[in-house]
Short mmCIF file of C-alpha atoms in Angstrom, two decimals:
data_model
loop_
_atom_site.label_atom_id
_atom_site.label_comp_id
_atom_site.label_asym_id
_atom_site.label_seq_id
_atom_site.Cartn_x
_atom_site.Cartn_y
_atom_site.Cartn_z
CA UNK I 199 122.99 62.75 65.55
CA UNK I 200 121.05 65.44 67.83
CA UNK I 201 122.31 67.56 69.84
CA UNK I 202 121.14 67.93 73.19
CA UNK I 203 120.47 71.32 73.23
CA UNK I 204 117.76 70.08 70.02
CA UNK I 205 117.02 66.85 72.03
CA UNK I 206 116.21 69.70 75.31
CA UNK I 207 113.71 71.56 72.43
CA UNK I 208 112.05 68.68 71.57
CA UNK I 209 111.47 67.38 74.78
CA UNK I 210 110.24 70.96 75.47
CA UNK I 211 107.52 71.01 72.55
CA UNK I 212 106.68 67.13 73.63
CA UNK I 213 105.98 67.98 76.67
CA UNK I 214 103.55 70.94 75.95
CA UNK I 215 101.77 68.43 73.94
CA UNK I 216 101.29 66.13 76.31
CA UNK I 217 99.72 68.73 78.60
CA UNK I 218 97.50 69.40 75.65
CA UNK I 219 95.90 65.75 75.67
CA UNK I 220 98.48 64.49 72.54
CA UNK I 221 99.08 61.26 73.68
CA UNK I 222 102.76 60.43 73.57
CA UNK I 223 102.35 57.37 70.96
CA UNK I 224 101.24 60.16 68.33
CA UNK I 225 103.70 62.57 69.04
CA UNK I 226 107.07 60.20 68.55
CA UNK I 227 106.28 58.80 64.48
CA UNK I 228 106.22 62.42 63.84
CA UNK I 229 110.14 63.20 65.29
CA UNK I 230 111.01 60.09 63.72
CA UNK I 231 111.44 57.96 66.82
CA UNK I 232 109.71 55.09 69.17
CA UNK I 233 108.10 55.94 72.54
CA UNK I 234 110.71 54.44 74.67
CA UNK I 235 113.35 56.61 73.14
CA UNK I 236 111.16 59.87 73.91
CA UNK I 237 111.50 57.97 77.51
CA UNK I 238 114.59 57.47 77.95
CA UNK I 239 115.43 60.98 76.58
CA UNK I 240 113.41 62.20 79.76
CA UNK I 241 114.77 59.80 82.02
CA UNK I 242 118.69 60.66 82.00
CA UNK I 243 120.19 63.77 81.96
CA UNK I 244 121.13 65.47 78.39
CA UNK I 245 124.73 66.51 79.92
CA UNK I 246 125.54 63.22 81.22
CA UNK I 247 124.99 61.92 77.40
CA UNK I 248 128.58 60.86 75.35
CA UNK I 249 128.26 61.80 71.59
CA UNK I 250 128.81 59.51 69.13
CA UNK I 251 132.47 59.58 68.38
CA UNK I 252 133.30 60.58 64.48
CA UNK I 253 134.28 57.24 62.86
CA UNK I 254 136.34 56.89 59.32
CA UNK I 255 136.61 53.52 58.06
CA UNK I 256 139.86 52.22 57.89
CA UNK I 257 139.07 50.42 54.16
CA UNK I 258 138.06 54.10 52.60
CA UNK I 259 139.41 54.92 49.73
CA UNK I 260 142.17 57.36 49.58
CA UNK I 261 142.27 60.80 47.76
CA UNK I 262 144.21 59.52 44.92
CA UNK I 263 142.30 56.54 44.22
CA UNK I 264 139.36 58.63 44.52
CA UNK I 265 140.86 60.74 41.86
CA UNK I 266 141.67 57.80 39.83
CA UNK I 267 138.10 56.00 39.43
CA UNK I 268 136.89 59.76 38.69
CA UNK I 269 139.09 59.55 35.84
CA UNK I 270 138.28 55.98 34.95
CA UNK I 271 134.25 56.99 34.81
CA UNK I 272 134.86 59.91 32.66
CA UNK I 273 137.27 58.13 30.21
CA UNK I 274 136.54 57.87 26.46
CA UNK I 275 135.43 54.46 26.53
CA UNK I 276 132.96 54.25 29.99
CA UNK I 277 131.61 58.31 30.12
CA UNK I 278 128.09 56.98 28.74
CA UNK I 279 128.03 53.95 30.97
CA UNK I 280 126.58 53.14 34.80
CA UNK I 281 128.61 52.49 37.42
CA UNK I 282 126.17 48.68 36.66
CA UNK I 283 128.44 48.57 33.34
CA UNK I 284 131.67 50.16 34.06
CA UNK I 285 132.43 47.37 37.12
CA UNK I 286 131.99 44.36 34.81
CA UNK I 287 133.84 45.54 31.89
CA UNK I 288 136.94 46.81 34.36
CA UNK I 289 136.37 43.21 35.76
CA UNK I 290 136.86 41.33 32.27
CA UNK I 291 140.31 43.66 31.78
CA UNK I 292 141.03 41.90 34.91
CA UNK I 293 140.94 45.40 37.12
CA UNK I 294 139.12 46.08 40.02
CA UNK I 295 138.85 49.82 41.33
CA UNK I 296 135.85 49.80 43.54
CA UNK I 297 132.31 48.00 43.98
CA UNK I 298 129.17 49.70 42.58
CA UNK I 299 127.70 51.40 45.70
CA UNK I 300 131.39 52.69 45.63
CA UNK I 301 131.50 54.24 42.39
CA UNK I 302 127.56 55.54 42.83
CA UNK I 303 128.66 57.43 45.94
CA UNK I 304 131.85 59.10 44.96
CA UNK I 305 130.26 59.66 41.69
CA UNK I 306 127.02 61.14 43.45
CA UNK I 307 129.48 63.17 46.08
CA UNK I 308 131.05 64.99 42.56
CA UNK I 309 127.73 65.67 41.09
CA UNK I 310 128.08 62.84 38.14
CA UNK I 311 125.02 60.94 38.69
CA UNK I 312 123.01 63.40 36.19
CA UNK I 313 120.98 61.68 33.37
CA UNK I 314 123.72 61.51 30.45
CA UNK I 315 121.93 59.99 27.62
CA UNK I 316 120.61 62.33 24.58
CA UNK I 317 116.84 61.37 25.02
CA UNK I 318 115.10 63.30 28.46
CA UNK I 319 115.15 61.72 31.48
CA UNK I 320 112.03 60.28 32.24
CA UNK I 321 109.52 62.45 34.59
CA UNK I 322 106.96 60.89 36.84
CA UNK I 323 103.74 63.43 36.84
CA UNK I 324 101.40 62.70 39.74
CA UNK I 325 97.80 63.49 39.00
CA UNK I 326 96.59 66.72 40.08
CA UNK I 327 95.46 67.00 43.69
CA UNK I 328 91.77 67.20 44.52
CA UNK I 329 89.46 68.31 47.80
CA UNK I 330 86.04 67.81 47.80
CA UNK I 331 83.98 70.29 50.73
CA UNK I 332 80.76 68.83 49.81
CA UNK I 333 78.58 65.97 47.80
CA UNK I 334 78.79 65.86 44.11
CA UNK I 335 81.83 67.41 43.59
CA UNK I 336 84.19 64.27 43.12
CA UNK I 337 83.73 61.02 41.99
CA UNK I 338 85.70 58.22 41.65
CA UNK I 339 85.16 55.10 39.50
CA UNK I 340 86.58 51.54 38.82
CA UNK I 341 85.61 47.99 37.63
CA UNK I 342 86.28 44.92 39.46
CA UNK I 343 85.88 41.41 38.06
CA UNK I 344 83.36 39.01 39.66
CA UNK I 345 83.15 35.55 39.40
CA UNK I 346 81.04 33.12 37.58
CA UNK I 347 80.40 29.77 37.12
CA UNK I 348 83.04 29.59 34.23
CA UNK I 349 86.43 29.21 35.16
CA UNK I 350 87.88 32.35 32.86
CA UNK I 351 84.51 33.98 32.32
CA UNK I 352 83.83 36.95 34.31
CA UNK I 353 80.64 39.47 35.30
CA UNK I 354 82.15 43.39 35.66
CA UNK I 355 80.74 45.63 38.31
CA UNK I 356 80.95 48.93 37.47
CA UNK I 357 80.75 51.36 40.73
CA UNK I 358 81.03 54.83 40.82
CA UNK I 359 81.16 56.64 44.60
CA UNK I 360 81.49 60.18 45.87
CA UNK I 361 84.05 60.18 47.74
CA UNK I 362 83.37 63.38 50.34
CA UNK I 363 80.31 61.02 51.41
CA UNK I 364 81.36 57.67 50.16
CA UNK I 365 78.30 56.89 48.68
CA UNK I 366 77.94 54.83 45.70
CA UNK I 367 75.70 56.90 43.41
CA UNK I 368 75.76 54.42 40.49
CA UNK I 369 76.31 50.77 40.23
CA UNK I 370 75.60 48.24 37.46
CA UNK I 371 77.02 44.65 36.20
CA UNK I 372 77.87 43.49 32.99
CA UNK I 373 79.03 40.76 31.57
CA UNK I 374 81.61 43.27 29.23
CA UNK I 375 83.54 45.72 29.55
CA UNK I 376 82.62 48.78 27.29
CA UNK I 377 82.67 52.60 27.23
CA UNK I 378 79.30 52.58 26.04
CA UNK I 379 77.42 50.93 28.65
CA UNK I 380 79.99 52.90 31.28
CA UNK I 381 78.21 55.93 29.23
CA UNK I 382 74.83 54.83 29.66
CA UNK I 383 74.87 54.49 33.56
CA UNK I 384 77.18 57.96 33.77
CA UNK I 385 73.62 59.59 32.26
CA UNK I 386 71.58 57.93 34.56
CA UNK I 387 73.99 59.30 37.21
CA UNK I 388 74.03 62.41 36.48
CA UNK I 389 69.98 62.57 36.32
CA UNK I 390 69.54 60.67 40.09
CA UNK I 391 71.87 62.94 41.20
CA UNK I 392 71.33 66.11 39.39
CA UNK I 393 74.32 67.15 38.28
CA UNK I 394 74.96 70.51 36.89
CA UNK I 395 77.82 71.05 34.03
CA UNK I 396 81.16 72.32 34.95
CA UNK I 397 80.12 70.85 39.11
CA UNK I 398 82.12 67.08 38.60
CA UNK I 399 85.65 65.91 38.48
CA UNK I 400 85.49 62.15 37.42
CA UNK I 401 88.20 60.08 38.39
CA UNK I 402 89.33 56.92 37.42
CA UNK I 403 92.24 54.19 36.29
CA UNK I 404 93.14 54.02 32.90
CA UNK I 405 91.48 51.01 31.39
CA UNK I 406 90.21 51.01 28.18
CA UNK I 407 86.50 51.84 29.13
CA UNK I 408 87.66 54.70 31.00
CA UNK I 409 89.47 56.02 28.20
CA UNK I 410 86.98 55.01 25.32
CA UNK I 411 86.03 58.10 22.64
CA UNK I 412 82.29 57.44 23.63
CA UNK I 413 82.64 57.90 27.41
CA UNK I 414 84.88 60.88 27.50
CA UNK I 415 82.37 62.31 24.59
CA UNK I 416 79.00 61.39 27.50
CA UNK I 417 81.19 63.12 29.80
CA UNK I 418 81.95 66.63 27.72
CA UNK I 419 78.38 66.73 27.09
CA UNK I 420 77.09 66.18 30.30
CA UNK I 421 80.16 68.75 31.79
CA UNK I 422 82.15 66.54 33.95
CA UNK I 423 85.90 66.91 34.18
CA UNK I 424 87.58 63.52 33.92
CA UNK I 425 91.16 62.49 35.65
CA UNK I 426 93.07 59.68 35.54
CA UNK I 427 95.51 57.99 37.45
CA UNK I 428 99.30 56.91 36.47
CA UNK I 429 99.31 53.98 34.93
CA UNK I 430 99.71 50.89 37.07
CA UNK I 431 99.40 53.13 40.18
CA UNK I 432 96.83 51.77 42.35
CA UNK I 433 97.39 54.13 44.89
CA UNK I 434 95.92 56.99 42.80
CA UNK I 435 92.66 55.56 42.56
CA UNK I 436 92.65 54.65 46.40
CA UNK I 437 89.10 54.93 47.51
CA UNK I 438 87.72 52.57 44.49
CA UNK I 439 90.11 50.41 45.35
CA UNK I 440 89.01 50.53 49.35
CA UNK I 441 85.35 49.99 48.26
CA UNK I 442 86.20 47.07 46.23
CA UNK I 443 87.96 45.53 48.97
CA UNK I 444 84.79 46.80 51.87
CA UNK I 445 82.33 44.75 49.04
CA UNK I 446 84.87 41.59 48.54
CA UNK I 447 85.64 41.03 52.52
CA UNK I 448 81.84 41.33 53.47
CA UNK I 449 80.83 38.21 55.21
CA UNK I 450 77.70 38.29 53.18
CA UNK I 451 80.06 37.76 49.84
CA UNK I 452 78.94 34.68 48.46
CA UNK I 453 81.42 31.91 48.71
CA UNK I 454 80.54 30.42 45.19
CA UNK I 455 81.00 32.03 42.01
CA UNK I 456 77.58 33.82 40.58
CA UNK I 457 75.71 31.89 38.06
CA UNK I 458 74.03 34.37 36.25
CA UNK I 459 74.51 38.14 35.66
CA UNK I 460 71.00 38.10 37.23
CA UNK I 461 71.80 36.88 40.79
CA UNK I 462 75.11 38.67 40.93
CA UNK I 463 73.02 42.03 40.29
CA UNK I 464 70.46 41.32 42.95
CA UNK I 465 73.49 40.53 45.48
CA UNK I 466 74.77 43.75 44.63
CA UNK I 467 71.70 45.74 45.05
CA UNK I 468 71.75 44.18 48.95
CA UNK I 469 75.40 45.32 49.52
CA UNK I 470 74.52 48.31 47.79
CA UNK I 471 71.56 49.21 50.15
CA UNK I 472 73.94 48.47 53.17
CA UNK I 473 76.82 50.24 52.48
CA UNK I 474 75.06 53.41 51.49
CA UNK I 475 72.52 53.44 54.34
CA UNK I 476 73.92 51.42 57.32
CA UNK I 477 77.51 51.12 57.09
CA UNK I 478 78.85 53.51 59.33
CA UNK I 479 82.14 54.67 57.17
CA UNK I 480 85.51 55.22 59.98
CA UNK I 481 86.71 57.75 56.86
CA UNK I 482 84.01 59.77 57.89
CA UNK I 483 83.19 59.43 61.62
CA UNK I 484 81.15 57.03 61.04
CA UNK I 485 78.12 58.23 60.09
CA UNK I 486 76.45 56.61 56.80
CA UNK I 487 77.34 57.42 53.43
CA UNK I 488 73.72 58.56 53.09
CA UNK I 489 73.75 60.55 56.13
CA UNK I 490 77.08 62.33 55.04
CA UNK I 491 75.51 62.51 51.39
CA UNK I 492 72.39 64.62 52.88
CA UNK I 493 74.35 66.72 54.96
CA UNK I 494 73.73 65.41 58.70
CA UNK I 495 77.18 64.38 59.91
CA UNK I 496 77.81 67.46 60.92
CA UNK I 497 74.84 67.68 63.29
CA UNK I 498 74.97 63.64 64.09
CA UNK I 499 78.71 64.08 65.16
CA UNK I 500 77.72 67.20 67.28
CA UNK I 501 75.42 65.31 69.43
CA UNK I 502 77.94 62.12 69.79
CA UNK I 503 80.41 64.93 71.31
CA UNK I 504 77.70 66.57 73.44
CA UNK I 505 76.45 62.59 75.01
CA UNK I 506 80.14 62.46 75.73
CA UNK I 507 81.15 65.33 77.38
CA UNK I 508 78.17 65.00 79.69
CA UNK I 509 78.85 60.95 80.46
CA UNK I 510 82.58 62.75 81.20
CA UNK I 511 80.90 65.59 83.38
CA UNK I 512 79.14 62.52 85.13
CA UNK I 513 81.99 60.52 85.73
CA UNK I 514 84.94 62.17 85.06
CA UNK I 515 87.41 59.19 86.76
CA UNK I 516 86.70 57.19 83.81
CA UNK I 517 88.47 59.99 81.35
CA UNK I 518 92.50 60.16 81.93
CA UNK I 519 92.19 62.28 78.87
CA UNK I 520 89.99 64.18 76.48
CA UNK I 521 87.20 62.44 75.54
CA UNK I 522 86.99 60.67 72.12
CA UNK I 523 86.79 62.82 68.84
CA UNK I 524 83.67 63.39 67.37
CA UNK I 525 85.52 65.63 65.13
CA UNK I 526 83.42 66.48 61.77
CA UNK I 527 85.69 66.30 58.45
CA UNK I 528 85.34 69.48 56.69
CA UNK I 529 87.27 68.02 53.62
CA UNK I 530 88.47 65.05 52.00
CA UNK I 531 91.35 64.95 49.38
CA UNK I 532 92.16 63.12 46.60
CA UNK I 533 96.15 62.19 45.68
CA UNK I 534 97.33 65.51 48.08
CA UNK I 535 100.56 66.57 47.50
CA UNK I 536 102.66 65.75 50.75
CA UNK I 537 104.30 68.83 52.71
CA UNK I 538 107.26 67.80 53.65
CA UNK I 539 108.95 69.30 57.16
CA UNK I 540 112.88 68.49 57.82
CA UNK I 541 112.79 70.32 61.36
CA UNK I 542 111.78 68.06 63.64
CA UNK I 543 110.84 70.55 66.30
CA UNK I 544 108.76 72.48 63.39
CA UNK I 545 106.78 69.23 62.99
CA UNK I 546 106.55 68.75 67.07
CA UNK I 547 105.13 72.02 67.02
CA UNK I 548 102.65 71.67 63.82
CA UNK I 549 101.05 68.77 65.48
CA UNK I 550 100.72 70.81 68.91
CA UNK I 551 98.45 73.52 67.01
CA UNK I 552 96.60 70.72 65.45
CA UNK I 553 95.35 69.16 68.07
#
């Protein structure tokens, strides 16, 4: 429950915001709340607001009973078990103390939920956290399965993209999956796009040609730094993934399966030229790949801003607000760790000095 005197901050920082051309439906997902509460919070008056009365159910359990199934979860026979096997077992002795979610809480609320078997609790390690400030600095790299004529039989595309620009710097399609022909295209990479040793971070899922001793050999030779993501975590590998979705939903996909590795490759080449050269990316104010690749964007989003602060200065009754953000992206990250801010008038405030 908020206070007012919090509720009176936040509406404070909100509305200093709002002044600043934050429109209000970006401010409220970051206090945790919809627009019409932010509203109605300015609409009445804090003082006149009743606080939530302090509520105790009437089934709770009792200090001694709480006591009791304390005792029951640390006896002899149930100290190694969950509260998933303790409830059964108490059930086929014809006893009944409390329901799981009861025995998880009071257990939580005495510090007993620690890991209690002799073998370490399992630890989740999220891949290290990459930002790219310019071309050729990370890659990321997938196969997807296309199909063919044969129901069961498939061609692989293997794509690898940069993705500060989003180009795709290396495509080919095979009709196996191998870490030697993922090898052979990683050279030819690495020449086109003149790659220096120690300059690369490679990431990727971990499939077998990803992890194959030739591949990660090409790659220590040639001086690229290879990552991977945790297994069965799509998420980790999200801008393969994103590509492979752009290339699948592309009304020029061809409704029928590909009948020879020969056609699907000059398809490819088509979406290929596209993408990198016409596709205006929204992950990178949509400029091309290519143009972000060279190095325009910057210059290309400078003059959008500059056409629309003069159509503003020209009209200005069409604007209610700032005009549209042109806004060039100085980096782009790859699996970022997530800052996490509890005060919600810290976070009001963060997102004022952002915008």
């Amino acid at each position: 429950m908020i206070s007012p005197a919090v509720r009176k901050d936040i509406l404070n920082l909100v509305a200093q915001a709002h002044t600043q051309g934050a429109p209000l439906y970006k401010i409220a997902p970051i206090i945790g709340c919809s627009t019409r509460t932010l509203k109605r919070w300015r609409s009445k008056d804090e003082d006149q607001r009743t606080q939530r009365a302090n509520f105790t159910p009437s089934n709770k359990l009792s200090q001694e009973e709480r006591e009791h199934l304390i005792s029951v979860a640390n006896n002899e026979e149930y100290k190694n078990l969950s509260a998933h096997q303790i409830v059964p077992k108490l059930a086929d002795k014809g006893i009944y103390l409390a329901s799981e979610s009861t025995f998880y809480r009071v257990l939580k609320e005495r510090n007993q939920l620690t890991h209690r078997h002799k073998q370490q609790a399992a630890t989740k390690h999220k891949p290290t956290p990459l930002a790219a400030v310019k071309p050729n600095q990370i890659y990321s790299w997938d196969i997807t399965y296309l199909p063919t004529t044969v129901q069961g039989i498939f061609f692989y595309l293997y794509l690898f993209m940069d993705i500060y620009s989003r180009k795709i710097v290396g495509w080919q399609i095979y009709a196996k999956q191998s870490s030697e022909l993922a090898s052979e295209l990683i050279k030819d990479i690495a020449i086109n796009e003149n790659i220096q040793a120690d300059t690369v971070t490679l990431h990727s899922d971990n499939g077998s040609p990803m992890k194959g001793a030739t591949f990660l050999t090409t790659l220590q030779k040639l001086g690229i730094m290879p990552t991977f993501s945790r297994p069965s975590v799509s998420d980790d590998n999200p801008y393969s993934e994103s590509l492979f979705k752009t290339l699948k939903y592309t009304p020029s996909y061809p409704s029928k399966p590909f009948e020879s590795v020969t056609d699907s490759r000059r398809w490819c080449d088509t979406f290929v030229t596209w993408y990198n050269n016409q596709h205006c990316h929204s992950g990178i104010g949509f400029v091309t790949p290519v143009q972000r690749h060279s190095q325009q964007d910057e210059q290309i989003l400078k003059k959008r801003r500059l056409v629309y602060e003069k159509a503003k200065e020209n009209n200005p009754l069409r604007w209610s607000g700032a005009t549209r953000n042109w806004r060039f992206i100085k980096e782009v990250h790859l699996n970022p760790n997530k800052v996490k801010v509890n005060n919600i008038t810290d976070r009001v405030t963060a997102e004022i000095h952002s915008s």
